[in-house]
CSV table of C-alpha atoms in Angstrom, one decimal:
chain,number,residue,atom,x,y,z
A,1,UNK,CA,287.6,195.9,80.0
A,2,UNK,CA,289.9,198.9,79.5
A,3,UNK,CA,292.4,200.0,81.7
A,4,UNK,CA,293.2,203.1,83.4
A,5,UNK,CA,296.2,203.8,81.6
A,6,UNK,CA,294.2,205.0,78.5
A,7,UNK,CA,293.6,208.1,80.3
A,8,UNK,CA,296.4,210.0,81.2
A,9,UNK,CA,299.1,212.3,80.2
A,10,UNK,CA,302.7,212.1,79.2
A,11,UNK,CA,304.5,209.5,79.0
A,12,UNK,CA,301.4,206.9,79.5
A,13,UNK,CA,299.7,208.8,76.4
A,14,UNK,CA,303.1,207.9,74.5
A,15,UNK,CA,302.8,204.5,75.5
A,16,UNK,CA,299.1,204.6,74.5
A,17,UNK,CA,299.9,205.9,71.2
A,18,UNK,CA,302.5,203.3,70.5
A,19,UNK,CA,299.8,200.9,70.9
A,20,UNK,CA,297.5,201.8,68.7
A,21,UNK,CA,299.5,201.1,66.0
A,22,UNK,CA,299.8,197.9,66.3
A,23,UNK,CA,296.8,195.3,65.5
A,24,UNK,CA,295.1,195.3,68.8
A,25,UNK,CA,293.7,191.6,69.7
A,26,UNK,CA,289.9,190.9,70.3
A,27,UNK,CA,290.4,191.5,74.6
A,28,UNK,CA,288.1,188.3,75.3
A,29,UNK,CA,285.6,189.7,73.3
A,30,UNK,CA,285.4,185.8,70.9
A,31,UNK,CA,286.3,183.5,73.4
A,32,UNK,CA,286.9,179.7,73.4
A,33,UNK,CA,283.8,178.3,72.0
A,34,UNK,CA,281.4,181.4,71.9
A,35,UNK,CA,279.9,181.7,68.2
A,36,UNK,CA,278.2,184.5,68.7
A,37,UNK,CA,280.7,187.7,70.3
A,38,UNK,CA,277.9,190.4,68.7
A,39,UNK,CA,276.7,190.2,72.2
A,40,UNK,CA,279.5,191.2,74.6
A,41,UNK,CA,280.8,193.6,71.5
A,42,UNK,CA,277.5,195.8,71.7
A,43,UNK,CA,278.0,195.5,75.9
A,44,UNK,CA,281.4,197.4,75.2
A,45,UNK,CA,280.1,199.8,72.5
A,46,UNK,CA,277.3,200.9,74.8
A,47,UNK,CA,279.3,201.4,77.6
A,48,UNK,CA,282.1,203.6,75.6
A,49,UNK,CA,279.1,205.5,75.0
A,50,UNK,CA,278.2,206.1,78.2
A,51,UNK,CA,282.2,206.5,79.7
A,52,UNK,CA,283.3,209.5,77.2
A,53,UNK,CA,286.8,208.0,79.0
A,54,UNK,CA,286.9,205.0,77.2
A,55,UNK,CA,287.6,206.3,73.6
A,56,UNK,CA,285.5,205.3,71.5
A,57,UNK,CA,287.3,205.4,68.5
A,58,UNK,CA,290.0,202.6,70.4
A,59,UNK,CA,286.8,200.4,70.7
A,60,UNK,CA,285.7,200.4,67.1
A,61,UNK,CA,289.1,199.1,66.5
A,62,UNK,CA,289.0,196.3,68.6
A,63,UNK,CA,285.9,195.7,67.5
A,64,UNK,CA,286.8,195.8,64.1
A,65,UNK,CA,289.4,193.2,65.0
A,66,UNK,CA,287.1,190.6,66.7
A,67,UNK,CA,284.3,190.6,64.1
A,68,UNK,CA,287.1,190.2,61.1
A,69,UNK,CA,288.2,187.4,63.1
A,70,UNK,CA,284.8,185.9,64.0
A,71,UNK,CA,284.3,185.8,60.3
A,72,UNK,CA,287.7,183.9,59.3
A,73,UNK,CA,286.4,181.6,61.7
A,74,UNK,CA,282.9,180.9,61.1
A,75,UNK,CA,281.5,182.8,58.1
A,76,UNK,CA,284.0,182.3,55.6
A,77,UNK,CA,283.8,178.4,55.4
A,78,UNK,CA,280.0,178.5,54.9
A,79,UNK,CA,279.6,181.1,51.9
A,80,UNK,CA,283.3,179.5,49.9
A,81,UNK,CA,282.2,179.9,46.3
A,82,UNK,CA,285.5,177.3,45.5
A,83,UNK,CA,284.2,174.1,44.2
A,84,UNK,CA,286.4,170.7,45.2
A,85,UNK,CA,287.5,168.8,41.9
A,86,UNK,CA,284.1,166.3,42.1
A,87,UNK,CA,281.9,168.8,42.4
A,88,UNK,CA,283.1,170.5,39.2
A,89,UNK,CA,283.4,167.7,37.2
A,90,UNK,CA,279.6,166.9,38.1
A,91,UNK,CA,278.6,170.5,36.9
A,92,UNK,CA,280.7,170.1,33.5
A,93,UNK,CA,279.0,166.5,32.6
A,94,UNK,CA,275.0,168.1,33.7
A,95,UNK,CA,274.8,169.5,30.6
A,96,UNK,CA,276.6,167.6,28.7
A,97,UNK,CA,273.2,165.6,27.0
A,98,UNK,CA,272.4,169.0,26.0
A,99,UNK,CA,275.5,169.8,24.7
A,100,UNK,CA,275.0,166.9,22.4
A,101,UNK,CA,271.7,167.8,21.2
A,102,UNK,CA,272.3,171.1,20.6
A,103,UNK,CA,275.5,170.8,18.6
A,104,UNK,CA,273.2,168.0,16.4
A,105,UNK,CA,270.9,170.6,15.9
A,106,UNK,CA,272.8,173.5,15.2
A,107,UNK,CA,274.9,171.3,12.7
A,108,UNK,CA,271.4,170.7,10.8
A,109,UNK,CA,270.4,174.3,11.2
A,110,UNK,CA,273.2,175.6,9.5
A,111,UNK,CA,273.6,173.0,6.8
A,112,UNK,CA,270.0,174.7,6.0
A,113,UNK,CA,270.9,178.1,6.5
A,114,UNK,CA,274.2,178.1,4.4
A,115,UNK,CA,271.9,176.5,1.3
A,116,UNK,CA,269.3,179.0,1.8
A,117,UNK,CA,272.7,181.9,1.5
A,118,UNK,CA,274.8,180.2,-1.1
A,119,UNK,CA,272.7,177.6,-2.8
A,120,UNK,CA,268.6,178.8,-3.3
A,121,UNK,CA,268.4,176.5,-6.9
A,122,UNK,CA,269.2,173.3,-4.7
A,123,UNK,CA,271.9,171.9,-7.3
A,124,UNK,CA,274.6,171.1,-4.6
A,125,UNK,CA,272.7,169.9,-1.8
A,126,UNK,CA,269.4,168.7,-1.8
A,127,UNK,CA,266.8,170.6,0.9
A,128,UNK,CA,264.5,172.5,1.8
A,129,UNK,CA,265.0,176.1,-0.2
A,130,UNK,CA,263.2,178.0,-3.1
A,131,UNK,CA,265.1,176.1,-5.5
A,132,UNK,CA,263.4,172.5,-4.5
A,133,UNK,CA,260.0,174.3,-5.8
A,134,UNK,CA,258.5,174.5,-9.4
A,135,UNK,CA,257.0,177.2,-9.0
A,136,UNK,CA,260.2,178.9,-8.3
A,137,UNK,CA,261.9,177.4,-11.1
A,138,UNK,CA,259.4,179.0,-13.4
A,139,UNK,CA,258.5,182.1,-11.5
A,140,UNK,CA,259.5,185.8,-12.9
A,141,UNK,CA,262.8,187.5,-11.5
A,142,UNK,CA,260.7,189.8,-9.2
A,143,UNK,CA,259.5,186.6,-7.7
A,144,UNK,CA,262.3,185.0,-7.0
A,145,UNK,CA,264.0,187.9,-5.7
A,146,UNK,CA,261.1,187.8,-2.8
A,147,UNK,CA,261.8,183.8,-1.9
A,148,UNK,CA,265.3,184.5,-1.9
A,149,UNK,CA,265.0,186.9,0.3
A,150,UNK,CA,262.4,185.3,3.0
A,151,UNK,CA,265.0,182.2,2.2
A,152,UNK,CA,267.5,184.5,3.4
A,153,UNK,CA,265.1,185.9,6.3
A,154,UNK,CA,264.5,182.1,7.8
A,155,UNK,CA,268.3,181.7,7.4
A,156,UNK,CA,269.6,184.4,9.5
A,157,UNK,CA,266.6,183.6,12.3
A,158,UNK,CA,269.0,179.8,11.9
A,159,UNK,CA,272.1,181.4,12.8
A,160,UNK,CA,270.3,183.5,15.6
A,161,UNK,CA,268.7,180.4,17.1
A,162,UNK,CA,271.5,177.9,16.6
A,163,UNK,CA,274.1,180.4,18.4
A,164,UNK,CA,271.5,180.9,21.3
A,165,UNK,CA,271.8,177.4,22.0
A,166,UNK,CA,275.3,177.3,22.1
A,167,UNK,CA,275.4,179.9,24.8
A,168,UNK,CA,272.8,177.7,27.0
A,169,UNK,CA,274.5,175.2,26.0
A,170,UNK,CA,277.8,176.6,28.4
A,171,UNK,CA,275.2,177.7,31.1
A,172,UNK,CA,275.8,175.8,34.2
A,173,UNK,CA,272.0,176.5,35.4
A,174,UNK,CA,270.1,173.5,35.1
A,175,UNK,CA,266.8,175.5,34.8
A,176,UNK,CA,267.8,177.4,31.8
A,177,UNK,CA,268.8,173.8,29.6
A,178,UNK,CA,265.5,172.4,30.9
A,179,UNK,CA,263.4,175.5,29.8
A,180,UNK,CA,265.3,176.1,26.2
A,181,UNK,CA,264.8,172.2,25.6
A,182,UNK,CA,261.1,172.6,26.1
A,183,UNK,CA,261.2,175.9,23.9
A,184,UNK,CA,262.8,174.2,21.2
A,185,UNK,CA,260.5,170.9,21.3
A,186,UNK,CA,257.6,173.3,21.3
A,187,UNK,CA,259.0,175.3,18.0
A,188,UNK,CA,259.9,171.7,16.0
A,189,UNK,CA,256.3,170.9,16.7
A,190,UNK,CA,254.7,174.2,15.2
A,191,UNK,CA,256.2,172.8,12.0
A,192,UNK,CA,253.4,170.2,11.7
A,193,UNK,CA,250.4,172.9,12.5
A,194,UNK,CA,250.2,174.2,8.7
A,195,UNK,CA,253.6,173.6,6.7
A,196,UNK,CA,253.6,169.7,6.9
A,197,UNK,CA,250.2,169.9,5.3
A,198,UNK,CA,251.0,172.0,2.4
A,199,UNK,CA,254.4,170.6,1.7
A,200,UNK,CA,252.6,167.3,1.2
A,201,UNK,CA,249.7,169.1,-0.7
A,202,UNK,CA,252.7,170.6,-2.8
A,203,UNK,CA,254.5,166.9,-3.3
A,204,UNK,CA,250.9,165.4,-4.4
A,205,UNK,CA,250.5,168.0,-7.2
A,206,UNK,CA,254.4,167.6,-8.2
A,207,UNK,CA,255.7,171.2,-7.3
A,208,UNK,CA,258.7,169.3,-5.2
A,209,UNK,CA,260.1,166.2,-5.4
A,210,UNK,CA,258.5,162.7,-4.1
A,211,UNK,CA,259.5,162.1,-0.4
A,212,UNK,CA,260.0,165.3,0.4
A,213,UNK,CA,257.5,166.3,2.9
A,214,UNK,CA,257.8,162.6,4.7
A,215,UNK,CA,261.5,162.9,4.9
A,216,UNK,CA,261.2,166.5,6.1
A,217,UNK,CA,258.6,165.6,8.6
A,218,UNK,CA,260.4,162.2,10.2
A,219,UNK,CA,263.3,164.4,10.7
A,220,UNK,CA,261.5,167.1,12.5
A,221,UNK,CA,258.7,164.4,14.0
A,222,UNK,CA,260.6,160.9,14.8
A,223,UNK,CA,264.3,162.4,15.5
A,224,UNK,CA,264.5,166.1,16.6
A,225,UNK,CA,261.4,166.6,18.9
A,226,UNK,CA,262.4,163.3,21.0
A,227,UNK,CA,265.8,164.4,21.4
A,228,UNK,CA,264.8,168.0,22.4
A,229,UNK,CA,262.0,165.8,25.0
A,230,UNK,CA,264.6,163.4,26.1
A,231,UNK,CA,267.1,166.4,27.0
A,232,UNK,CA,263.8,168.4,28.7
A,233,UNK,CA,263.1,165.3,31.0
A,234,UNK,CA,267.2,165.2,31.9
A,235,UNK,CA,267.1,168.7,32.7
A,236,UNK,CA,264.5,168.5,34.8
A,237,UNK,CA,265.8,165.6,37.1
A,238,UNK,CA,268.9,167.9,36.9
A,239,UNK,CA,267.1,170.2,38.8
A,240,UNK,CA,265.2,168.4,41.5
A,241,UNK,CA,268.9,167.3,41.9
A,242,UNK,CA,270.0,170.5,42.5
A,243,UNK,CA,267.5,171.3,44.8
A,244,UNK,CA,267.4,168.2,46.8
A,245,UNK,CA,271.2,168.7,47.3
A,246,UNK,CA,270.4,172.3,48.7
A,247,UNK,CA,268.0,171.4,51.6
């Protein structure tokens, strides 16, 4: 409680003055073990309220005071965003399968996309571009402009692709990796709805070279989609043990 001298005149309101300006301490408001001083702080508010004597104003201070300090104590140690030197490490090497995976995949991605910008014949590498088809080979300029350019159109949807995943990649959200893992098993695998049938319709009447469409299709079939499902099912145990550590 308050004491008398706050009201007054003269050389008590001097000495009242002085006070305020220092930190004024919680007055028993967050005693020895009591977690919870909203209580006994609303008891005093109300009755400043009632007592137009107590100043008001003097009791939001002190009230000020007592919750900062019930929060040092209490609130701030539950809610610390600072991670000890385990608990980082852990987060880095999560994702690191993914990181793997996704820097093997953006290395083929752009092997492809850079032949599709700077080599369409296929003379330095051999792949999968306008120049690995006869009927390119033969076809008028007007018609090769138009493969080069949807060789050029599939490139740059690559680069966007490959770059995507290297931002997941650095996510620290175990969700995200497990969702664009799934995503990307599920866009390898539209490969094999129509183009693995006509690139092997295409290597049985000799328009690209033999082997083609089995090598294209064990790389996509046997190597990238099980990668892509082996990172899926890692993310996903990721997550449960993200969630198990939560509750």
């Amino acid at each position: 409680m308050f004491r008398r001298s706050f009201v007054g005149c003269g050389r008590r309101r001097s000495l009242v003055a002085r006070k305020r300006r220092r930190e004024p301490r919680p007055l028993g408001i967050v005693r020895r073990g009591a977690l919870v001083p909203h209580a006994a702080a609303m008891v005093i508010w109300c009755r400043s309220r009632r007592r137009p004597s107590r100043r008001p104003h003097v009791v939001e201070r002190h009230l000020g005071c007592c919750l900062r300090s019930h929060c040092a104590m209490y609130v701030q140690p539950q809610f610390s965003c600072e991670l000890s030197y385990d608990e980082a490490a852990y987060c880095g090497a999560e994702g690191m399968v993914f990181l793997v995976v996704a820097v093997i995949f953006v290395a083929i991605e752009c092997i492809n996309a850079w032949q599709q910008y700077f080599d369409n014949e296929n003379k330095r590498i051999d792949g999968l571009v306008p120049g690995a088809f006869q009927g390119y080979v033969t076809a008028p300029p007007d018609a090769k402009a138009v493969l080069e350019f949807f060789g050029l159109f599939v490139a740059n949807g690559k680069l966007i692709s490959s770059l995507l995943l290297l931002i997941i990649a650095s996510c620290d959200c175990a969700r995200t990796r497990a969702l664009a893992a799934v995503a990307s098993a599920g866009g390898c695998l539209l490969y094999f709805v129509r183009m693995h049938a006509m690139l092997v319709a295409f290597e049985a009447s000799g328009a690209v070279r033999p082997r083609l469409g089995l090598e294209i299709g064990d790389l996509i079939g046997k190597i990238v989609v099980p990668l892509w499902l082996f990172v899926a099912i890692v993310e996903v145990r990721n997550v449960r043990r993200a969630k198990a550590k939560t509750a």
